[in-house]
CSV table of C-alpha atoms in Angstrom, one decimal:
chain,number,residue,atom,x,y,z
A,1,MET,CA,15.9,-24.4,12.2
A,2,LYS,CA,19.0,-22.3,11.6
A,3,LEU,CA,19.3,-18.7,10.9
A,4,SER,CA,20.7,-17.8,7.5
A,5,ARG,CA,23.1,-14.8,6.9
A,6,ARG,CA,20.1,-12.8,5.6
A,7,GLY,CA,18.3,-13.5,8.8
A,8,THR,CA,15.7,-15.8,7.4
A,9,TYR,CA,15.2,-19.4,8.7
A,10,ILE,CA,16.5,-22.3,6.6
A,11,ALA,CA,15.1,-25.8,7.4
A,12,SER,CA,17.9,-28.1,8.4
A,13,LYS,CA,17.3,-31.8,8.0
A,14,ARG,CA,19.5,-34.6,9.1
A,15,SER,CA,21.0,-37.5,7.2
A,16,ILE,CA,23.3,-40.3,8.2
A,17,LYS,CA,26.5,-41.5,6.3
A,18,LEU,CA,27.2,-45.0,7.4
A,19,ASN,CA,30.8,-45.2,6.2
A,20,ALA,CA,33.4,-42.5,5.4
A,21,ALA,CA,33.9,-44.0,1.9
A,22,ASP,CA,30.2,-43.5,1.0
A,23,ASN,CA,29.0,-41.0,-1.7
A,24,VAL,CA,25.4,-41.1,-0.5
A,25,SER,CA,23.8,-40.4,2.9
A,26,THR,CA,20.4,-41.6,4.1
A,27,LEU,CA,17.8,-39.1,5.1
A,28,LEU,CA,16.6,-39.4,8.8
A,29,GLU,CA,13.7,-37.1,8.1
A,30,GLU,CA,12.1,-36.0,4.9
A,31,ALA,CA,13.7,-33.0,3.1
A,32,THR,CA,12.1,-30.8,0.4
A,33,ALA,CA,13.9,-28.9,-2.4
A,34,GLY,CA,16.1,-26.2,-0.9
A,35,ASP,CA,16.3,-27.7,2.6
A,36,MET,CA,19.8,-27.8,4.0
A,37,VAL,CA,20.7,-31.4,4.8
A,38,ALA,CA,23.3,-32.1,7.5
A,39,ILE,CA,25.5,-35.1,6.8
A,40,VAL,CA,26.3,-36.9,10.0
A,41,LEU,CA,29.1,-39.5,10.1
A,42,GLU,CA,29.4,-41.3,13.4
A,43,ASP,CA,28.6,-38.4,15.7
A,44,ARG,CA,30.2,-35.6,13.7
A,45,GLU,CA,28.4,-33.3,11.3
A,46,GLN,CA,30.6,-33.3,8.2
A,47,ALA,CA,28.8,-30.8,6.0
A,48,SER,CA,25.5,-29.5,5.0
A,49,ILE,CA,24.3,-29.5,1.4
A,50,ALA,CA,21.1,-28.3,-0.2
A,51,ALA,CA,18.5,-30.9,-1.3
A,52,LEU,CA,17.7,-30.4,-5.0
A,53,GLU,CA,14.4,-32.2,-4.7
A,54,ARG,CA,12.0,-33.8,-2.2
A,55,ILE,CA,13.8,-36.8,-0.6
A,56,PRO,CA,11.7,-39.0,1.8
A,57,PHE,CA,12.8,-40.5,5.1
A,58,GLY,CA,15.0,-43.5,4.6
A,59,HIS,CA,15.9,-42.5,1.0
A,60,LYS,CA,19.4,-41.6,-0.3
A,61,MET,CA,20.9,-38.3,-1.3
A,62,ALA,CA,24.2,-37.9,-3.3
A,63,THR,CA,26.8,-36.2,-1.2
A,64,GLU,CA,29.3,-35.7,-4.1
A,65,PRO,CA,29.1,-35.7,-7.9
A,66,ILE,CA,28.7,-39.3,-9.3
A,67,ASP,CA,29.5,-39.9,-13.0
A,68,THR,CA,27.5,-42.2,-15.2
A,69,GLY,CA,28.7,-45.8,-14.6
A,70,ALA,CA,30.4,-44.9,-11.3
A,71,PHE,CA,29.9,-47.0,-8.2
A,72,VAL,CA,27.3,-45.7,-5.7
A,73,VAL,CA,28.8,-46.5,-2.3
A,74,LYS,CA,26.9,-47.1,1.0
A,75,TYR,CA,28.1,-49.1,4.1
A,76,GLY,CA,31.6,-48.6,2.5
A,77,ALA,CA,30.6,-51.0,-0.4
A,78,ALA,CA,29.2,-50.7,-3.9
A,79,ILE,CA,25.5,-51.0,-4.0
A,80,GLY,CA,25.3,-50.4,-7.7
A,81,LYS,CA,26.3,-48.1,-10.6
A,82,SER,CA,24.8,-44.8,-11.5
A,83,LEU,CA,22.7,-44.7,-14.7
A,84,ARG,CA,23.4,-41.0,-15.4
A,85,PRO,CA,25.4,-38.1,-13.9
A,86,ILE,CA,24.1,-37.4,-10.3
A,87,ARG,CA,24.7,-34.0,-8.6
A,88,PRO,CA,25.2,-33.5,-4.9
A,89,GLY,CA,21.8,-33.0,-3.3
A,90,GLU,CA,19.9,-35.2,-5.8
A,91,GLN,CA,18.0,-38.2,-4.7
A,92,VAL,CA,19.6,-41.6,-5.6
A,93,HIS,CA,17.1,-44.3,-6.2
A,94,VAL,CA,15.7,-46.7,-8.9
A,95,HIS,CA,15.7,-43.9,-11.6
A,96,ASN,CA,19.4,-43.3,-11.5
A,97,LEU,CA,20.9,-46.3,-9.8
A,98,ALA,CA,21.0,-50.0,-10.9
A,99,GLY,CA,22.3,-53.0,-9.0
A,100,LEU,CA,25.3,-55.1,-10.0
A,101,GLN,CA,23.6,-58.4,-9.9
A,102,GLY,CA,24.1,-60.5,-13.0
A,103,GLU,CA,27.3,-58.7,-14.0
A,104,ASP,CA,29.4,-61.7,-13.0
A,105,GLY,CA,27.3,-64.3,-14.8
A,106,GLU,CA,25.9,-65.7,-11.6
B,1,MET,CA,29.7,-62.5,34.8
B,2,LYS,CA,28.6,-65.8,36.3
B,3,GLY,CA,27.8,-69.1,34.7
B,4,TYR,CA,27.3,-72.8,35.3
B,5,ILE,CA,29.7,-75.5,34.2
B,6,ARG,CA,28.0,-78.7,32.9
B,7,PRO,CA,29.5,-82.2,33.3
B,8,ASP,CA,30.4,-82.2,29.6
B,9,GLY,CA,32.4,-79.0,30.1
B,10,ARG,CA,30.0,-76.6,28.4
B,11,ILE,CA,29.2,-73.3,30.1
B,12,GLY,CA,25.7,-72.0,30.6
B,13,ILE,CA,24.4,-68.6,31.6
B,14,ARG,CA,21.0,-69.9,32.7
B,15,ASN,CA,20.0,-73.0,34.7
B,16,HIS,CA,16.9,-74.4,33.0
B,17,ILE,CA,15.2,-77.8,33.0
B,18,ALA,CA,14.1,-79.0,29.6
B,19,VAL,CA,10.7,-80.8,29.4
B,20,ILE,CA,10.7,-82.4,26.0
B,21,TYR,CA,7.8,-84.1,24.1
B,22,THR,CA,8.7,-86.5,21.4
B,23,VAL,CA,5.4,-86.5,19.5
B,24,GLU,CA,2.4,-84.0,19.4
B,25,CYS,CA,0.4,-86.6,21.4
B,26,ALA,CA,2.6,-86.0,24.4
B,27,ARG,CA,2.6,-82.2,24.2
B,28,HIS,CA,-0.2,-81.5,26.6
B,29,VAL,CA,1.2,-83.7,29.3
B,30,ALA,CA,4.7,-82.2,28.9
B,31,ASP,CA,3.2,-78.7,28.8
B,32,SER,CA,1.3,-79.4,32.1
B,33,ILE,CA,4.5,-80.6,33.7
B,34,ALA,CA,6.5,-77.6,32.6
B,35,ARG,CA,3.9,-75.1,33.8
B,36,LYS,CA,4.4,-76.4,37.4
B,37,ALA,CA,8.0,-75.2,37.7
B,38,GLU,CA,9.4,-71.7,36.9
B,39,ASP,CA,12.8,-73.0,35.5
B,40,ALA,CA,11.2,-75.7,33.3
B,41,HIS,CA,11.2,-74.9,29.6
B,42,LEU,CA,8.9,-76.8,27.2
B,43,PHE,CA,9.9,-77.9,23.7
B,44,GLY,CA,9.5,-80.8,21.4
B,45,PHE,CA,9.0,-82.3,18.0
B,46,PRO,CA,5.4,-82.9,16.8
B,47,GLY,CA,6.1,-85.6,14.2
B,48,CYS,CA,5.6,-89.3,14.8
B,49,PHE,CA,8.2,-90.4,12.3
B,50,GLU,CA,12.0,-90.2,12.9
B,51,ASP,CA,13.5,-87.2,11.2
B,52,ARG,CA,17.2,-86.4,11.2
B,53,TYR,CA,16.7,-82.7,11.7
B,54,GLY,CA,14.0,-82.9,14.3
B,55,SER,CA,15.9,-85.4,16.4
B,56,ARG,CA,19.1,-83.5,16.1
B,57,MET,CA,17.4,-80.3,17.3
B,58,LEU,CA,15.9,-82.0,20.3
B,59,ARG,CA,19.3,-83.4,21.2
B,60,GLU,CA,21.1,-80.1,20.8
B,61,LEU,CA,18.5,-78.2,22.8
B,62,ALA,CA,18.4,-80.9,25.6
B,63,THR,CA,22.2,-80.7,25.9
B,64,HIS,CA,22.4,-76.9,25.4
B,65,PRO,CA,24.8,-75.2,27.8
B,66,ASN,CA,21.9,-73.3,29.5
B,67,VAL,CA,20.1,-76.7,30.2
B,68,ALA,CA,21.0,-78.4,33.5
B,69,GLY,CA,18.7,-81.5,33.1
B,70,ALA,CA,15.8,-82.9,31.2
B,71,VAL,CA,12.5,-84.8,31.5
B,72,VAL,CA,11.5,-86.5,28.3
B,73,VAL,CA,7.8,-87.2,27.8
B,74,ARG,CA,6.8,-89.7,25.1
B,75,LEU,CA,3.5,-91.3,24.3
B,76,GLY,CA,5.1,-94.7,23.8
B,77,CYS,CA,4.3,-95.8,20.2
B,78,GLU,CA,5.8,-93.0,18.3
B,79,SER,CA,8.4,-94.0,15.7
B,80,THR,CA,10.8,-91.3,16.8
B,81,ASN,CA,14.0,-92.7,18.4
B,82,VAL,CA,13.3,-91.6,22.0
B,83,ASN,CA,15.9,-93.9,23.5
B,84,ALA,CA,18.7,-92.3,21.5
B,85,LEU,CA,17.6,-88.9,22.8
B,86,VAL,CA,17.6,-90.1,26.4
B,87,ALA,CA,21.0,-91.8,25.9
B,88,ALA,CA,22.5,-88.6,24.4
B,89,ILE,CA,21.3,-86.5,27.3
B,90,ALA,CA,22.6,-89.1,29.9
B,91,GLU,CA,26.0,-89.2,28.0
B,92,SER,CA,26.3,-85.4,28.4
B,93,GLY,CA,26.2,-86.0,32.2
B,94,ARG,CA,23.0,-84.2,32.7
B,95,PRO,CA,20.3,-85.8,34.8
B,96,VAL,CA,17.4,-87.1,32.7
B,97,GLU,CA,14.2,-88.9,33.3
B,98,LEU,CA,11.8,-90.6,30.9
B,99,ILE,CA,8.0,-90.6,31.2
B,100,ALA,CA,6.1,-92.9,28.9
B,101,ILE,CA,2.4,-91.9,29.0
B,102,GLN,CA,1.0,-95.3,27.9
B,103,GLU,CA,3.0,-97.1,30.6
B,104,ALA,CA,2.4,-94.5,33.3
B,105,GLY,CA,-1.3,-94.8,32.9
B,106,GLY,CA,-2.5,-91.7,31.1
B,107,THR,CA,-2.5,-87.9,31.6
B,108,LEU,CA,-2.8,-87.4,35.4
B,109,ALA,CA,-0.4,-90.2,36.4
B,110,SER,CA,2.2,-88.9,33.8
B,111,ILE,CA,1.9,-85.3,34.9
B,112,GLU,CA,2.4,-86.4,38.6
B,113,ARG,CA,5.5,-88.4,37.7
B,114,GLY,CA,6.8,-85.6,35.5
B,115,VAL,CA,6.4,-83.0,38.2
B,116,GLU,CA,8.2,-85.2,40.7
B,117,ALA,CA,11.0,-85.7,38.1
B,118,VAL,CA,11.4,-82.0,37.6
B,119,ARG,CA,11.5,-81.5,41.3
B,120,ARG,CA,14.3,-84.1,41.7
B,121,ILE,CA,16.3,-82.5,38.9
B,122,GLY,CA,15.6,-79.1,40.5
B,123,ARG,CA,17.2,-80.2,43.7
B,124,HIS,CA,20.2,-81.5,41.8
B,125,ILE,CA,20.6,-78.1,40.1
B,126,ALA,CA,20.3,-76.1,43.3
B,127,ALA,CA,23.5,-77.8,44.4
B,128,ALA,CA,25.4,-76.4,41.4
B,129,LYS,CA,27.3,-73.3,42.4
B,130,PRO,CA,27.8,-70.5,39.8
B,131,VAL,CA,31.3,-69.8,38.7
B,132,ALA,CA,32.9,-66.6,37.3
B,133,ILE,CA,32.9,-66.6,33.5
B,134,ASP,CA,34.5,-64.5,30.8
B,135,TRP,CA,33.6,-63.1,27.4
B,136,SER,CA,35.5,-66.0,25.9
B,137,ASP,CA,33.0,-68.4,27.4
B,138,LEU,CA,30.2,-66.7,25.5
B,139,THR,CA,28.7,-67.7,22.1
B,140,VAL,CA,26.2,-65.1,20.9
B,141,GLY,CA,23.7,-65.5,18.0
B,142,VAL,CA,22.4,-62.6,15.9
B,143,GLU,CA,19.1,-62.6,14.1
B,144,CYS,CA,16.8,-60.0,12.6
B,145,GLY,CA,13.1,-59.9,12.1
B,146,GLY,CA,10.3,-57.4,11.3
B,147,SER,CA,12.8,-55.2,9.5
B,148,ASP,CA,11.9,-51.7,8.2
B,149,ALA,CA,13.7,-48.7,6.8
B,150,THR,CA,15.4,-48.0,10.2
B,151,SER,CA,16.9,-51.5,10.5
B,152,GLY,CA,19.9,-50.9,8.2
B,153,LEU,CA,20.5,-47.4,9.7
B,154,ALA,CA,20.1,-47.9,13.5
B,155,ALA,CA,19.5,-51.3,15.1
B,156,ASN,CA,21.8,-53.3,12.7
B,157,PRO,CA,24.7,-50.8,12.8
B,158,ALA,CA,24.5,-50.5,16.6
B,159,THR,CA,24.4,-54.3,17.0
B,160,GLY,CA,27.3,-54.7,14.5
B,161,TRP,CA,29.3,-52.2,16.6
B,162,ALA,CA,28.6,-54.2,19.8
B,163,VAL,CA,29.4,-57.5,17.9
B,164,ASP,CA,32.9,-56.1,17.0
B,165,ARG,CA,33.6,-55.1,20.6
B,166,ILE,CA,32.5,-58.5,22.2
B,167,ILE,CA,34.6,-60.4,19.6
B,168,GLU,CA,37.6,-58.2,20.6
B,169,ARG,CA,36.9,-59.3,24.2
B,170,GLY,CA,36.9,-63.0,23.3
B,171,ALA,CA,33.3,-63.9,22.4
B,172,ALA,CA,32.2,-66.1,19.4
B,173,VAL,CA,29.4,-64.6,17.4
B,174,ILE,CA,27.2,-66.5,14.9
B,175,PHE,CA,25.0,-64.9,12.2
B,176,SER,CA,23.1,-66.7,9.5
B,177,GLU,CA,20.4,-66.0,6.9
B,178,LEU,CA,22.8,-66.6,4.0
B,179,PRO,CA,20.0,-66.0,1.4
B,180,GLU,CA,19.6,-62.5,2.8
B,181,LEU,CA,23.2,-61.8,1.8
B,182,LEU,CA,22.9,-62.7,-1.9
B,183,GLY,CA,23.5,-59.1,-3.0
B,184,CYS,CA,26.8,-58.6,-1.3
B,185,GLN,CA,28.9,-61.6,-2.3
B,186,HIS,CA,31.8,-59.5,-3.6
B,187,TYR,CA,32.0,-57.6,-0.4
B,188,LEU,CA,31.5,-60.8,1.7
B,189,SER,CA,34.4,-62.4,-0.2
B,190,THR,CA,36.7,-59.7,1.2
B,191,ARG,CA,35.5,-60.6,4.7
B,192,VAL,CA,36.5,-64.2,4.9
B,193,ALA,CA,39.6,-65.3,6.8
B,194,ASP,CA,41.0,-67.7,4.2
B,195,GLU,CA,40.6,-69.4,0.8
B,196,ALA,CA,38.9,-72.5,2.1
B,197,THR,CA,36.2,-70.4,3.8
B,198,ARG,CA,35.9,-68.4,0.6
B,199,GLN,CA,35.1,-71.5,-1.4
B,200,LEU,CA,32.5,-72.6,1.2
B,201,LEU,CA,31.0,-69.2,1.1
B,202,HIS,CA,30.6,-69.2,-2.7
B,203,GLU,CA,29.2,-72.7,-2.7
B,204,GLY,CA,26.7,-71.7,0.0
B,205,LEU,CA,25.7,-68.5,-1.9
B,206,ARG,CA,25.2,-70.6,-5.1
B,207,ARG,CA,22.8,-72.9,-3.2
B,208,ALA,CA,21.1,-69.8,-1.7
B,209,ARG,CA,20.7,-68.3,-5.1
B,210,ARG,CA,19.2,-71.5,-6.5
B,211,LEU,CA,16.9,-71.8,-3.5
B,212,GLY,CA,15.7,-68.2,-4.2
B,213,GLN,CA,15.0,-69.1,-7.8
B,214,ARG,CA,13.1,-72.2,-6.7
B,215,LEU,CA,11.0,-70.4,-4.1
B,216,ASN,CA,10.8,-67.1,-5.9
B,217,ALA,CA,12.1,-65.3,-2.8
B,218,PHE,CA,14.9,-63.1,-1.4
B,219,ALA,CA,14.5,-60.4,-4.1
B,220,ILE,CA,14.0,-56.7,-3.4
B,221,SER,CA,10.3,-56.1,-2.8
B,222,GLY,CA,8.0,-53.2,-3.7
B,223,GLY,CA,7.9,-52.3,0.0
B,224,ASN,CA,11.7,-52.2,0.2
B,225,VAL,CA,11.8,-49.7,-2.8
B,226,GLU,CA,9.1,-47.6,-1.2
B,227,GLY,CA,11.2,-47.5,2.0
B,228,GLY,CA,14.2,-46.2,0.1
B,229,LEU,CA,16.1,-49.4,-0.7
B,230,THR,CA,17.2,-49.4,-4.4
B,231,THR,CA,19.2,-52.5,-5.0
B,232,ILE,CA,19.6,-56.0,-3.6
B,233,GLU,CA,23.2,-55.1,-2.7
B,234,GLU,CA,22.0,-52.3,-0.5
B,235,LYS,CA,19.4,-54.5,1.2
B,236,SER,CA,21.9,-57.2,1.9
B,237,LEU,CA,24.5,-54.8,3.2
B,238,GLY,CA,21.9,-53.4,5.6
B,239,ALA,CA,21.2,-56.9,6.9
B,240,LEU,CA,24.9,-57.9,7.0
B,241,CYS,CA,26.0,-54.9,9.1
B,242,LYS,CA,24.4,-56.4,12.2
B,243,ALA,CA,27.3,-58.9,12.1
B,244,GLY,CA,29.9,-56.1,12.5
B,245,THR,CA,33.1,-55.8,10.5
B,246,LYS,CA,35.3,-58.7,11.7
B,247,PRO,CA,36.6,-61.4,9.3
B,248,ILE,CA,34.4,-64.5,9.0
B,249,ARG,CA,36.5,-67.2,10.6
B,250,ALA,CA,34.4,-70.2,9.3
B,251,LEU,CA,31.1,-71.3,7.9
B,252,LEU,CA,29.1,-73.7,10.1
B,253,LYS,CA,26.6,-76.3,9.0
B,254,THR,CA,23.3,-76.7,11.0
B,255,ALA,CA,24.1,-77.7,14.6
B,256,GLU,CA,27.9,-77.3,14.1
B,257,LYS,CA,29.6,-75.2,16.8
B,258,PRO,CA,32.3,-72.5,16.5
B,259,SER,CA,35.5,-74.3,17.1
B,260,ALA,CA,38.2,-71.6,16.5
B,261,GLY,CA,37.4,-69.5,19.5
B,262,ALA,CA,36.7,-65.8,19.4
B,263,GLY,CA,35.5,-64.4,16.1
B,264,LEU,CA,32.6,-64.2,13.7
B,265,TYR,CA,31.0,-67.4,12.2
B,266,LEU,CA,28.4,-67.7,9.4
B,267,LEU,CA,25.8,-70.4,9.8
B,268,ASP,CA,24.8,-71.9,6.4
B,269,LYS,CA,21.4,-73.6,6.8
B,270,VAL,CA,20.6,-73.8,3.1
B,271,GLY,CA,20.3,-77.5,2.1
B,272,LEU,CA,20.9,-79.3,-1.1
B,273,VAL,CA,18.5,-77.5,-3.4
B,274,GLU,CA,18.7,-79.9,-6.3
B,275,ASP,CA,16.5,-82.2,-4.3
B,276,ALA,CA,12.8,-82.3,-5.2
B,277,LEU,CA,11.9,-81.6,-1.6
B,278,VAL,CA,13.0,-78.0,-1.4
B,279,THR,CA,12.2,-76.4,2.0
B,280,HIS,CA,12.7,-72.9,3.2
B,281,TYR,CA,16.0,-72.4,4.9
B,282,GLU,CA,14.1,-70.7,7.7
B,283,GLU,CA,10.3,-70.8,8.1
B,284,ASN,CA,10.0,-68.1,10.7
B,285,ASP,CA,12.1,-66.2,13.3
B,286,SER,CA,11.8,-68.9,15.9
B,287,ASP,CA,13.1,-71.5,13.5
B,288,GLY,CA,16.1,-69.2,13.0
B,289,LEU,CA,16.7,-68.8,16.7
B,290,VAL,CA,16.5,-72.6,17.3
B,291,ALA,CA,19.2,-73.1,14.8
B,292,LEU,CA,21.4,-70.5,16.6
B,293,LEU,CA,20.8,-72.4,19.9
B,294,ALA,CA,21.8,-75.7,18.2
B,295,SER,CA,25.1,-74.1,17.2
B,296,GLY,CA,25.7,-73.4,20.9
B,297,ALA,CA,24.6,-69.7,21.3
B,298,GLN,CA,23.8,-69.1,25.0
B,299,LEU,CA,22.5,-65.6,24.3
B,300,LEU,CA,20.6,-64.2,21.3
B,301,LEU,CA,20.5,-60.7,19.8
B,302,PHE,CA,17.4,-59.8,17.8
B,303,THR,CA,17.2,-56.6,15.8
B,304,THR,CA,13.9,-55.2,14.6
B,305,GLY,CA,12.2,-52.1,13.2
B,306,ARG,CA,8.5,-52.9,12.9
B,307,GLY,CA,8.7,-54.8,16.2
B,308,SER,CA,8.7,-58.4,17.4
B,309,VAL,CA,7.6,-60.0,20.6
B,310,VAL,CA,9.4,-63.4,20.3
B,311,GLY,CA,11.8,-64.8,22.9
B,312,SER,CA,13.3,-68.2,22.9
B,313,VAL,CA,13.2,-71.4,24.8
B,314,VAL,CA,16.4,-72.1,26.8
B,315,ALA,CA,18.2,-68.8,26.1
B,316,PRO,CA,17.7,-65.0,26.7
B,317,VAL,CA,16.9,-62.9,23.7
B,318,ILE,CA,17.8,-59.2,23.7
B,319,LYS,CA,15.7,-57.1,21.4
B,320,ILE,CA,17.2,-54.1,19.7
B,321,CYS,CA,14.8,-51.7,17.9
B,322,GLY,CA,15.9,-48.7,15.8
B,323,ASN,CA,12.5,-47.3,15.0
B,324,PRO,CA,11.7,-44.7,17.8
B,325,LEU,CA,7.9,-45.1,17.2
B,326,THR,CA,8.0,-48.9,17.6
B,327,SER,CA,10.3,-48.6,20.6
B,328,ARG,CA,7.7,-46.4,22.3
B,329,ARG,CA,4.7,-48.4,21.2
B,330,MET,CA,6.2,-51.8,22.1
B,331,ARG,CA,8.3,-50.7,25.1
B,332,ASP,CA,7.2,-53.9,27.0
B,333,ASN,CA,9.1,-55.9,24.4
B,334,ILE,CA,12.1,-53.8,23.4
B,335,ASP,CA,15.2,-54.2,25.5
B,336,LEU,CA,17.3,-51.6,23.8
B,337,ASP,CA,15.9,-48.6,22.0
B,338,ALA,CA,18.4,-47.6,19.3
B,339,GLY,CA,15.9,-45.1,17.9
B,340,GLY,CA,18.1,-42.3,19.2
B,341,ILE,CA,20.3,-42.8,16.1
B,342,ILE,CA,17.3,-41.9,13.9
B,343,ALA,CA,16.1,-39.1,16.3
B,344,GLY,CA,19.6,-37.6,16.3
B,345,THR,CA,20.1,-37.9,20.1
B,346,ARG,CA,22.6,-40.8,20.0
B,347,SER,CA,25.4,-42.1,17.8
B,348,VAL,CA,25.8,-45.7,16.5
B,349,ALA,CA,28.7,-46.1,18.9
B,350,GLU,CA,26.7,-44.9,21.9
B,351,SER,CA,23.9,-47.3,21.3
B,352,GLY,CA,26.4,-50.0,20.5
B,353,ALA,CA,28.2,-49.4,23.8
B,354,GLU,CA,24.8,-49.5,25.6
B,355,LEU,CA,24.2,-52.9,24.0
B,356,VAL,CA,27.6,-54.3,25.1
B,357,GLU,CA,26.7,-53.4,28.7
B,358,ARG,CA,23.3,-54.9,28.3
B,359,ILE,CA,24.8,-58.2,27.0
B,360,ARG,CA,27.1,-58.3,29.9
B,361,ARG,CA,24.3,-57.9,32.4
B,362,VAL,CA,22.0,-60.4,30.7
B,363,ALA,CA,24.8,-62.9,30.6
B,364,ASP,CA,25.3,-62.3,34.3
B,365,GLY,CA,21.6,-63.2,34.9
B,366,GLU,CA,19.6,-60.1,34.4
B,367,PRO,CA,16.3,-61.1,32.7
B,368,THR,CA,15.4,-59.8,29.3
B,369,LYS,CA,12.0,-58.4,28.5
B,370,ALA,CA,11.1,-61.6,26.7
B,371,GLU,CA,12.1,-63.7,29.7
B,372,THR,CA,10.1,-61.6,32.1
B,373,LEU,CA,7.0,-61.8,29.9
B,374,GLY,CA,7.4,-65.6,29.6
B,375,HIS,CA,8.2,-65.7,25.9
B,376,ARG,CA,9.7,-69.1,25.3
B,377,GLU,CA,9.1,-69.8,21.7
B,378,TYR,CA,10.6,-72.6,19.7
B,379,TYR,CA,9.8,-74.0,16.3
B,380,ILE,CA,11.1,-77.4,15.1
B,381,PRO,CA,9.4,-78.4,11.8
B,382,TYR,CA,10.1,-81.4,9.6
B,383,LYS,CA,12.9,-80.5,7.2
B,384,PRO,CA,13.4,-83.3,4.7
B,385,SER,CA,16.9,-84.3,5.7
B,386,ARG,CA,18.4,-84.0,2.2
B,387,ALA,CA,17.3,-80.4,2.2
B,388,CYS,CA,19.0,-79.7,5.4
B,389,ASP,CA,22.7,-80.5,5.6
B,390,LEU,CA,23.6,-81.2,9.3
B,391,GLY,CA,27.1,-80.5,10.6
């Protein structure tokens, strides 16, 4: 728990970014809407952003704006394309992300 | 680190005696012999009929660098080519003795002879002095099993970090499970060392994709989605990251060994899937570990999340677990708890560095949890030869 400027406590949750090039981070504990989520890359906390909705443990949160059709990047590689604009703090899952399989005809 | 130089020049980090049965009928006798000596490791092939894959695995395990000598136990009438196995072991310079149960006069006489044979080979081994070995003498196999949502976040990244470091120090590292990598072919293409390897990789992935279609497997499951994985690309990258970030130097066929020295190698066990006899490329985790041994791995790394207890015949298995709950609940089995990455108390690099040090100590002789508990699993099934391309 961290103290906000107004003196109230804000829940701080942790997430891990697996590669500096990623635009999502993975929650290490469940966050609810409004929770501040720390984004940890290697052992450094990069930033904290507010979760816009409930995001369970092991699920992904956007750490920057992602346009429709843009690559979603995790482990430094594309894991799919976004199906609609995604705001930082939103969950990224099957409702707004689709894989690339089949795009190359294989 | 210390090791043992075999007459064929291979270097082992353990000094085991293989007790090998060549048909299921001989298993109890072989097992009874192996139970009498601490260093004796039991394995065998249950089939009565000659099988290219089964025979090759017996030969590769019998002449494995960690094996100093072997006792072969046959019934006598099996169709398996036992003489070829004994000849191959002898040719490697390792002491070998053959017990034929029908000739020896049944169970008790065969066990007695076998125990004497193990004792003779044991005396031979005791004379062998350990020598100083280096990272460049090591081939390490990497496997995962019982994965969960933590695998791609903790155990696999930490293991990948360690894999990168030991390759830099001179080790060869082998990973496999090509069908688990179907989602990241574009990324994999950027990881191969040259064009010829790229072609082999694409050809292997085509076979893997076809196998997946035939077996209706390797897709993303409902459980994966519940755990937070969205796409097959994401699942594959999570599995791949246990192999670190170095270029893939070459693809190996089953039982083929790394020949280009330090670096990362990808073992392609997917057979010719156009054949009517399509088999799974890997029936269980022990099947996968046996294949890594057959490619010369003296030490195995096994990442898990939900937990696993398996060890391996002939080689130490280091278990790395990234789920803090599993690591606590199964502490008897987990060698390295990477759960600190999830709990926020340790970084990937810290857990990875801890693993490098553990690998060094285990290679130097420190027993793993699986070794201490007596886990010596192996699994050598029939694999229709056309569905398993041997190197």
